[in-house]
Short mmCIF file of C-alpha atoms in Angstrom, two decimals:
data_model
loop_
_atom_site.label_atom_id
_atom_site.label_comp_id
_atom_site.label_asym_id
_atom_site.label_seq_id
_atom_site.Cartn_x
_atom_site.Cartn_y
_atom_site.Cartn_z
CA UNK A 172 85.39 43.55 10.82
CA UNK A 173 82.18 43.96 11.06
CA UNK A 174 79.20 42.52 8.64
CA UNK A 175 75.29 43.20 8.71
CA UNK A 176 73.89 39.74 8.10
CA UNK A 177 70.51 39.56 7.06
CA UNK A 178 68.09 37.35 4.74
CA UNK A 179 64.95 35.85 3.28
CA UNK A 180 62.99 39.26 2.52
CA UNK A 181 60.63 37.76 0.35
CA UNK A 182 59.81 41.17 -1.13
CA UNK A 183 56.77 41.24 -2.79
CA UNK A 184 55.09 38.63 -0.42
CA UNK A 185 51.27 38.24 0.15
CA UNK A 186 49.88 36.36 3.28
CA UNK A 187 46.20 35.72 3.00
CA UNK A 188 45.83 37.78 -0.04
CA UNK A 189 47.32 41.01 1.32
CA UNK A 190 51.03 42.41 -0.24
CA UNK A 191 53.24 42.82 2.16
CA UNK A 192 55.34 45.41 0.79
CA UNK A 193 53.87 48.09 2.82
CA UNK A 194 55.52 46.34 5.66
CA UNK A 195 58.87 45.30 3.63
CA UNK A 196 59.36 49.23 2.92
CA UNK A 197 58.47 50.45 6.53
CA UNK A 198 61.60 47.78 7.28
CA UNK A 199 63.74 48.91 5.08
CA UNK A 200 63.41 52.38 5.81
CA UNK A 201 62.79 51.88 9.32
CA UNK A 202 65.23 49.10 10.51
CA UNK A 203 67.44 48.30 7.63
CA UNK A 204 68.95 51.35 6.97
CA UNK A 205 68.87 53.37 10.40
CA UNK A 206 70.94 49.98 11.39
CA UNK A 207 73.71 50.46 9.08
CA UNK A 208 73.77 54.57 9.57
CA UNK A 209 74.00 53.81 13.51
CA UNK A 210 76.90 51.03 12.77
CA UNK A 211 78.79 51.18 9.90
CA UNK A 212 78.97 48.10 9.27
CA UNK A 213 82.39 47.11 6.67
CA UNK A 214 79.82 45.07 4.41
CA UNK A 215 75.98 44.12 4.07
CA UNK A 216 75.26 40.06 3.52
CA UNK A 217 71.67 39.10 2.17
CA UNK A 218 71.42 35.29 2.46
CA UNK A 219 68.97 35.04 -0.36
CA UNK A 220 65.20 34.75 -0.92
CA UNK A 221 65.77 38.65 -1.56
CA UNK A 222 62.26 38.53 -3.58
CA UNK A 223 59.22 35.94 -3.11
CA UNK A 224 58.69 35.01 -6.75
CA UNK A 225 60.99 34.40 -9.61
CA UNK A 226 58.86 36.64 -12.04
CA UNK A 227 59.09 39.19 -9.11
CA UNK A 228 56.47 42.04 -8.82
CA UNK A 229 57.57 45.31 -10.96
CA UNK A 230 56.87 47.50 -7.50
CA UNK A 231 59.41 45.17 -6.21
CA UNK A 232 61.96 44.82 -8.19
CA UNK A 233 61.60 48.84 -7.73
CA UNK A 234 62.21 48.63 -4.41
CA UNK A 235 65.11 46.55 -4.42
CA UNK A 236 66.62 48.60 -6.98
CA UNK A 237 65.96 51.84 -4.36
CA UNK A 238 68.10 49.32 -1.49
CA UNK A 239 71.19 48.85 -3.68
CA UNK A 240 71.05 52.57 -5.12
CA UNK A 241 71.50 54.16 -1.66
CA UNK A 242 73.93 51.32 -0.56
CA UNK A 243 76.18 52.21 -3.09
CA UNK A 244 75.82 55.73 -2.64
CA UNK A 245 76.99 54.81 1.11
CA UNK A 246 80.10 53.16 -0.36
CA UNK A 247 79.64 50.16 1.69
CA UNK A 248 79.89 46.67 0.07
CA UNK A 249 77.00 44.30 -0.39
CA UNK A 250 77.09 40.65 -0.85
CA UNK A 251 74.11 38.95 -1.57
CA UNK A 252 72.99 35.82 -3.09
CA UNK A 253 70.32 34.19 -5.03
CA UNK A 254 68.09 31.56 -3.06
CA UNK A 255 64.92 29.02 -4.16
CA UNK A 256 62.31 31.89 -4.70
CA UNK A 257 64.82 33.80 -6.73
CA UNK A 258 64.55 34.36 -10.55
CA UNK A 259 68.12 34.04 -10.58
CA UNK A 260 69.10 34.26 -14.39
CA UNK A 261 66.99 37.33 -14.00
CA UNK A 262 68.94 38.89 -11.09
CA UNK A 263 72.12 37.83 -12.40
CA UNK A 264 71.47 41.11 -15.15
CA UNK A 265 73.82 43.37 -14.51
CA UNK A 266 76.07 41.72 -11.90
CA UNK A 267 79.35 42.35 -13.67
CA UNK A 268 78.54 46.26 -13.87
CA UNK A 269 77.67 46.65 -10.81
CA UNK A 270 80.46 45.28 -8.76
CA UNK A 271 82.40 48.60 -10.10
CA UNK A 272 80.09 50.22 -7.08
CA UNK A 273 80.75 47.73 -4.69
CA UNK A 274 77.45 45.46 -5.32
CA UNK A 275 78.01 41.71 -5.41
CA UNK A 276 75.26 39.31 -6.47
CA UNK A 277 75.44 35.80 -7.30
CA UNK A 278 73.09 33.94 -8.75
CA UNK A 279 74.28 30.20 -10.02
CA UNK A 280 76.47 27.46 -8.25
CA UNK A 281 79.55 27.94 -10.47
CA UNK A 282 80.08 31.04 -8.30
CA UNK A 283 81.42 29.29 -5.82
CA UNK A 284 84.54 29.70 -7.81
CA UNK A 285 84.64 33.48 -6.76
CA UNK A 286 85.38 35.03 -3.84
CA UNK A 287 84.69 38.84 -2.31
CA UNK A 288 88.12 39.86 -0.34
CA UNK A 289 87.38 42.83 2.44
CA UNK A 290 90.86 44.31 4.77
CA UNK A 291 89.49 46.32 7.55
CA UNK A 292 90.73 49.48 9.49
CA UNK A 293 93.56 46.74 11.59
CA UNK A 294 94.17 45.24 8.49
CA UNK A 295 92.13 41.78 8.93
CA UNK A 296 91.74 40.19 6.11
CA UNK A 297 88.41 38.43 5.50
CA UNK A 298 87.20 36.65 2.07
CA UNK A 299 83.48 35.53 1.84
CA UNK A 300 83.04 32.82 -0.51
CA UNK A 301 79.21 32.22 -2.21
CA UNK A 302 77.36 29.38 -2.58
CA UNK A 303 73.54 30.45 -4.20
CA UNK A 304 70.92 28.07 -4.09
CA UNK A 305 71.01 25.76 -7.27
CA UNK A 306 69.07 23.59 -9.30
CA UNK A 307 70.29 19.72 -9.22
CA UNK A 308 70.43 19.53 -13.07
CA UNK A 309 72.88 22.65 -12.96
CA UNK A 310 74.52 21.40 -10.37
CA UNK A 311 75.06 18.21 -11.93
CA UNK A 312 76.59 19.53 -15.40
CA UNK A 313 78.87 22.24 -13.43
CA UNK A 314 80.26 18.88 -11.37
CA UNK A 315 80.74 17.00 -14.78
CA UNK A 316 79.09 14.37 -13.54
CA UNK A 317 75.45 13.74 -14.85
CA UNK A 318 74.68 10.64 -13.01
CA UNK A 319 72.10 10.68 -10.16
CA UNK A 320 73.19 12.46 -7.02
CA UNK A 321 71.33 13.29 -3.77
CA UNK A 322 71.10 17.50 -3.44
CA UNK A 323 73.68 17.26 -0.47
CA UNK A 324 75.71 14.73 -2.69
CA UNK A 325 76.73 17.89 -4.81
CA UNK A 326 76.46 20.61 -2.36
CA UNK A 327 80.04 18.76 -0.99
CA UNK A 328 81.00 19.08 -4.72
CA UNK A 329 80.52 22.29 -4.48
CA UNK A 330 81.93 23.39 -1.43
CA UNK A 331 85.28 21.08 -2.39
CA UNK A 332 85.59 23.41 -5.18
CA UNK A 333 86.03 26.40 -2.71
CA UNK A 334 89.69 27.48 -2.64
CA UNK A 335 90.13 27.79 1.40
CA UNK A 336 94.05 27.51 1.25
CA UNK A 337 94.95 31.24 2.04
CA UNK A 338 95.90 30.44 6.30
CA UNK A 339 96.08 34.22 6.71
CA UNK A 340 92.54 35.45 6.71
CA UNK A 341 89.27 34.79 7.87
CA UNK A 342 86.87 32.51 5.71
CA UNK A 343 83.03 33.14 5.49
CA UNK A 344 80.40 31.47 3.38
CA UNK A 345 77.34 32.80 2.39
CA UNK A 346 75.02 30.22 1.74
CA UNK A 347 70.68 28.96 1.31
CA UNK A 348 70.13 25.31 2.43
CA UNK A 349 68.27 23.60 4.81
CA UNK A 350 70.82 22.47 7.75
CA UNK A 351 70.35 18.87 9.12
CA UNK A 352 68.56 19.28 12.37
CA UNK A 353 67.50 22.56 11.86
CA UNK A 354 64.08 24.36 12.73
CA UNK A 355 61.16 25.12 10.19
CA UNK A 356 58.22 27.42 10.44
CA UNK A 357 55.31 27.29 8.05
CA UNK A 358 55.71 30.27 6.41
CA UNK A 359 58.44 28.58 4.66
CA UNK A 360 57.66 27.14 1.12
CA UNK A 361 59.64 24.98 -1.27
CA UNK A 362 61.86 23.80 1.67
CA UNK A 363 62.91 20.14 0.90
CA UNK A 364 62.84 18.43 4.82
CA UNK A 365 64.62 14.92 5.20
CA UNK A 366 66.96 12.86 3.10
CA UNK A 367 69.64 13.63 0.66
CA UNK A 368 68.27 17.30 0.65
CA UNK A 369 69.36 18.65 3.94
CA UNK A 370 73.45 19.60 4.87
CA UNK A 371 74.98 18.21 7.31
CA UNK A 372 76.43 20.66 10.12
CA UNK A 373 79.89 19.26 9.47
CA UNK A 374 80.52 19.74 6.01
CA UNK A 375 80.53 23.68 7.57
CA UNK A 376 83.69 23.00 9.71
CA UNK A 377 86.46 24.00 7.44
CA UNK A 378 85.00 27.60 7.48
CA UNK A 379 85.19 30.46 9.74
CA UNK A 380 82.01 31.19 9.66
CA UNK A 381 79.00 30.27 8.12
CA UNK A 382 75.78 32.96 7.24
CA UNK A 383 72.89 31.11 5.66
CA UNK A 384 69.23 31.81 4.71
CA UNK A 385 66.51 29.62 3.60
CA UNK A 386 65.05 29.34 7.00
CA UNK A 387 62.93 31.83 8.86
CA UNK A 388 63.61 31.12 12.60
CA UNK A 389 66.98 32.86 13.92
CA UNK A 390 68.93 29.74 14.85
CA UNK A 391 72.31 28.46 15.13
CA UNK A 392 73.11 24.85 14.31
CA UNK A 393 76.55 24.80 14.90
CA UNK A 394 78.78 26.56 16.63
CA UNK A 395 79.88 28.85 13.73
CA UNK A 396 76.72 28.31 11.25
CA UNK A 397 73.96 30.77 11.77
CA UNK A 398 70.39 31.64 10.16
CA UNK A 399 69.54 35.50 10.30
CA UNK A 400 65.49 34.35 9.56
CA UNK A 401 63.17 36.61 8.11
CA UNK A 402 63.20 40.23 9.16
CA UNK A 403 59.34 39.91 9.27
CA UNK A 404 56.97 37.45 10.32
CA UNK A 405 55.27 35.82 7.24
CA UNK A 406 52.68 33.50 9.48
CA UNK A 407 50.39 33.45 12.15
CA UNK A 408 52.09 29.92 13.31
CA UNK A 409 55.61 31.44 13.45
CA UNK A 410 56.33 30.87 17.31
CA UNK A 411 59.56 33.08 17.35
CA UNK A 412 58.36 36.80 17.61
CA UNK A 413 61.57 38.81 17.74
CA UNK A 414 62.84 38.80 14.57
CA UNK A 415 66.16 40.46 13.51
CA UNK A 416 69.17 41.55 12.12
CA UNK A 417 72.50 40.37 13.15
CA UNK A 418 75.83 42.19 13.79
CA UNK A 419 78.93 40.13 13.19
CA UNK A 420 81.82 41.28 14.54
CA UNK A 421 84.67 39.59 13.44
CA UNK A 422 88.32 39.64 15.11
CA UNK A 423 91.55 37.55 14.28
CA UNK A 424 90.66 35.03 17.63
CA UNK A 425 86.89 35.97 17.86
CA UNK A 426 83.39 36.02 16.31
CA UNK A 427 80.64 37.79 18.23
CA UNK A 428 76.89 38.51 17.39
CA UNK A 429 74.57 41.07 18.14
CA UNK A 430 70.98 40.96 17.63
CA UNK A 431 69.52 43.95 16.25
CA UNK A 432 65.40 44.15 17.21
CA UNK A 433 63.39 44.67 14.25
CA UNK A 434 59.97 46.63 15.00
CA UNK A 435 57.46 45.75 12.08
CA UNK A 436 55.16 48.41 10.69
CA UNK A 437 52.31 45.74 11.93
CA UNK A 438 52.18 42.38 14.29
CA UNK A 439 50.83 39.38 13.39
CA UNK A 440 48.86 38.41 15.82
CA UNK A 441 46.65 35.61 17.32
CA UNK A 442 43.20 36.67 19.25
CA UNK A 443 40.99 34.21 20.63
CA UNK A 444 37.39 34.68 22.58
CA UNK A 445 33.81 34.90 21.93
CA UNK A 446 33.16 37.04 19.20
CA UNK A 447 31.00 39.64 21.53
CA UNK A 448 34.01 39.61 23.80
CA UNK A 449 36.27 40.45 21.11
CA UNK A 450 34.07 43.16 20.04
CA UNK A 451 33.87 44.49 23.53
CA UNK A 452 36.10 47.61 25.23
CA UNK A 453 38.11 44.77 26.80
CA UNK A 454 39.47 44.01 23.63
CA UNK A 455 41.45 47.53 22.53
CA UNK A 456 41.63 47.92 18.69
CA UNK A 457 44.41 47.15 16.70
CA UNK A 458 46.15 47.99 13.03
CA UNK A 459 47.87 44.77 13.21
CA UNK A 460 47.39 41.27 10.88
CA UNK A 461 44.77 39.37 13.57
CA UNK A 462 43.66 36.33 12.71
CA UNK A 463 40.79 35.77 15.12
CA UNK A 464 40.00 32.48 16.61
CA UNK A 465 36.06 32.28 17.70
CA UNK A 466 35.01 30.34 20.76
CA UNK A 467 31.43 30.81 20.06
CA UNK A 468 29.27 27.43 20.79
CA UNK A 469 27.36 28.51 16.89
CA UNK A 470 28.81 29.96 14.02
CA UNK A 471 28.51 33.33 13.70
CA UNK A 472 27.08 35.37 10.53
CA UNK A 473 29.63 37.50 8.09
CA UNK A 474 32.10 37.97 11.54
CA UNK A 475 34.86 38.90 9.12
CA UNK A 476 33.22 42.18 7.94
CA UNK A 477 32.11 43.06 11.48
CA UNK A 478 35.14 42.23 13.11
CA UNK A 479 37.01 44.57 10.26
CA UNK A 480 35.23 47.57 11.64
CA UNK A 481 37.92 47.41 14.94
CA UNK A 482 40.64 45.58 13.20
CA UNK A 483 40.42 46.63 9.60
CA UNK A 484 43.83 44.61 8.97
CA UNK A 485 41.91 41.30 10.25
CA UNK A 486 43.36 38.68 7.46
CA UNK A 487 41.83 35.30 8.80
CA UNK A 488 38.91 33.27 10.88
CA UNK A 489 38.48 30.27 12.11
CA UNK A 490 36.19 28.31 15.18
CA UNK A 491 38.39 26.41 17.81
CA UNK A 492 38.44 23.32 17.73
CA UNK A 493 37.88 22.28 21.51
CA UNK A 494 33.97 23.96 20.89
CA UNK A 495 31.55 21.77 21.86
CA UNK A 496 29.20 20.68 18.62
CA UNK A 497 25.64 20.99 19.16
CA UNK A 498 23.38 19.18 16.67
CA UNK A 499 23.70 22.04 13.51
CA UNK A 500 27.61 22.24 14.59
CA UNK A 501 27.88 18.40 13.84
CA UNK A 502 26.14 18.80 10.24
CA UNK A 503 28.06 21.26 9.66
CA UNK A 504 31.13 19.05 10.90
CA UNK A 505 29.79 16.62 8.53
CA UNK A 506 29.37 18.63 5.58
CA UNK A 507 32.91 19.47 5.60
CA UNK A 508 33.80 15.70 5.72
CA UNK A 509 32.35 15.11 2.72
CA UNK A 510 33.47 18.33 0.80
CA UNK A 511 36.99 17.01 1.57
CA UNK A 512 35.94 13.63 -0.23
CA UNK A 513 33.37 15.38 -2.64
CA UNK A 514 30.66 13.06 -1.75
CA UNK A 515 28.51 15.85 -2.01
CA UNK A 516 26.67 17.91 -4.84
CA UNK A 517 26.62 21.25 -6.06
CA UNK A 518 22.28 21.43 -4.79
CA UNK A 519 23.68 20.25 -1.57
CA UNK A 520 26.19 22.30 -0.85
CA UNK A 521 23.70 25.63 -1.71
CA UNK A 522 21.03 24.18 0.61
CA UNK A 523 23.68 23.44 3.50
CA UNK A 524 25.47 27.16 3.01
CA UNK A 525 21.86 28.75 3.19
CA UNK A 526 20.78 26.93 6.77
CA UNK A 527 24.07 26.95 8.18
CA UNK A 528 25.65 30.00 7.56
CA UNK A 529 22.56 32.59 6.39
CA UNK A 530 19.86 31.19 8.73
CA UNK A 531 17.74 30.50 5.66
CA UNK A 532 15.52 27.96 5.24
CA UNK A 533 15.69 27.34 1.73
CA UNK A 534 12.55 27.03 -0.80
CA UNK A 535 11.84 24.72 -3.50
CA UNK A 536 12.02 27.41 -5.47
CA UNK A 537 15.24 28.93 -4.41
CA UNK A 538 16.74 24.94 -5.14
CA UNK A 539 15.05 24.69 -8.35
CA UNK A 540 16.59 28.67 -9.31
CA UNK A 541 19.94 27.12 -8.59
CA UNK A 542 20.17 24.14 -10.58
CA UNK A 543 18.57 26.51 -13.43
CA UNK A 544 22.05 28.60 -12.79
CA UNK A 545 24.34 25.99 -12.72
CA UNK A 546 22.92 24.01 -15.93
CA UNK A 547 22.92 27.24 -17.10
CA UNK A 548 26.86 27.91 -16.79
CA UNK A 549 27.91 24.69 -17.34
CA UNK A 550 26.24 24.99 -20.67
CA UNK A 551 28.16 27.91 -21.59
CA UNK A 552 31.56 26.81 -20.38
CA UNK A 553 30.84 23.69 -22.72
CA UNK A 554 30.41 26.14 -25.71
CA UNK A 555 33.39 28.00 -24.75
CA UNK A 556 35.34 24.90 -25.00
CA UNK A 557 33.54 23.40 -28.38
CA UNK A 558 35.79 23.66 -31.17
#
């Protein structure tokens, strides 16, 4: 039997201000589905995080609603799951209904209870059993037990609820949790690392197989517990550059796994040098996220809009941090010491951003203009907030 295992789409993400569903789409239309046209896959698993936001964008939720349209026009199953950037009592609308086209989504820990039961063409049997990501106080009143407990206190509750005694199939759960042990990457948010929060690998063993999101770095931390990771790379700090999809092909004595290459619509991409080196012909241009790391002894004015002339996609900018400071470098270090502890004022900080970064020395007058300003709008605001 084989099963498309995926996760963590995050649709509707922005990195650095910029939606990402541009990218998502060129995926999806690019990857996702050429994939299952070119293997037929007997059912598609999403591991959760399907959107990035509970309230999730209207363009979307449109999109996602396009993806389970032409699945079930396909007539191949989908299981998916709900994960921690999920609205799931808003995905779980509908769920009944559209199981009648093959669609399965769960959204809340009490599905654990249910089961999805697939035969294939040489008449394996193989029933994948959901576990969503839940909320502790949820999880607590499903368990009957509203005492304290530690997250990975009732994800065992949870998975001792599973019924696992059928000896003649294959059993697979479909999971979001953070592994014990496991790998993170920053573009991960609202992932709980240490203590009671994190699974251990061998509450897995009873199962068959276990196909989990929540993390965005393909990994396996067992021998039959696997992350897909993110089908896109959501930050410049994300080491692993090949993300995926993953075939599983199960038998009745084996379980094999084939990565499937996902091209993105655009790289994200690291470039450091001088910034007249990176504007140089040695330096080809490029449609792909750069963030663009300057080794320029002195900071460099408005670099972002010249350097968005050749790569109009740039996203970020920063100065390394092995330059050597020369006396204005070491203000400026300075100055950002003391914004971080806001020892400094609002007439400071003006002065500072017109010698360091316009090259102007400001005048009395141009000091006295901005405390006129700010006395100016902090007068207002206080209106605004009179009664």
């Amino acid at each position: 039997m084989k099963l498309l295992f995926t996760s963590d789409w995050h649709l509707g993400k922005y990195i650095y201000s910029r939606s990402m569903l541009e990218d998502q789409q060129w995926f999806i239309d690019n990857c996702f589905f050429p994939a299952i046209e070119e293997y037929s896959p007997d059912c598609i698993v999403i591991a959760g995080d399907i959107f990035d936001r509970a309230i999730a964008p209207t363009a979307a939720l449109a999109l996602f609603d396009d993806v389970l349209t032409r699945i079930a026009r396909m007539g191949i199953p989908l299981v998916a799951i709900t994960g921690n950037h999920d609205g799931a009592e808003r995905m779980a609308l509908g769920t009944r209904i559209m199981r009648a086209s093959g669609i399965h989504i769960f959204t809340e820990v009490g599905d654990c209870l249910d089961k999805v039961e697939l035969t294939d063409a040489d008449g394996l049997r193989v029933i994948l059993h959901p576990l969503p990501y839940f909320d502790p106080s949820v999880a607590r009143a499903f368990a009957g037990d509203e005492e304290t407990r530690g997250y990975a206190e009732l994800y065992a509750h949870a998975l001792s609820r599973i019924d696992l005694s059928d000896g003649g199939t294959r059993h697979v759960l479909i999971s979001h949790c953070t592994v014990l042990g496991s790998l993170f990457s920053d573009s991960e948010s609202g992932v709980m690392v240490g203590g009671s929060s994190e699974i251990p690998a061998e509450y897995f063993a009873p199962y068959d197989l276990v196909l989990l999101g929540h993390l965005h770095s393909h990994q396996k931390p067992a021998d039959n517990v696997i992350y897909s990771g993110s089908p896109l790379r959501y930050s410049f700090s994300t080491t692993e550059r090949d993300k995926r999809l993953i075939m599983v092909d199960i038998t009745s004595d084996n379980i094999e796994f084939t990565p499937l290459p996902v091209r993105p619509l655009r790289e994200l991409r690291v470039i450091q040098g001088s910034f007249d080196w990176l504007l140089s012909d040695a330096v080809a241009p490029s449609e792909d996220y750069i963030h663009a790391e300057l080794t320029d002894g002195q900071y460099i004015y408005e670099p972002m809009m010249r350097l968005r002339e050749k790569f109009p996609n740039i996203l970020g900018i920063r100065y390394s941090e092995n330059v050597a400071l020369g006396e204005d470098q070491g203000d400026r270090a300075m100055l950002r010491s003391r914004l971080r502890t806001r020892s400094i004022g609002d007439r400071e900080i003006f002065d500072a951003f017109l010698r360091q970064m316009c090259g102007i020395e400001p005048t009395d007058d141009d000091l006295d203009r901005f405390d006129s300003l700010i006395s100016e709008v902090t007068s207002q605001e206080v209106n605004d907030c009179a009664p």
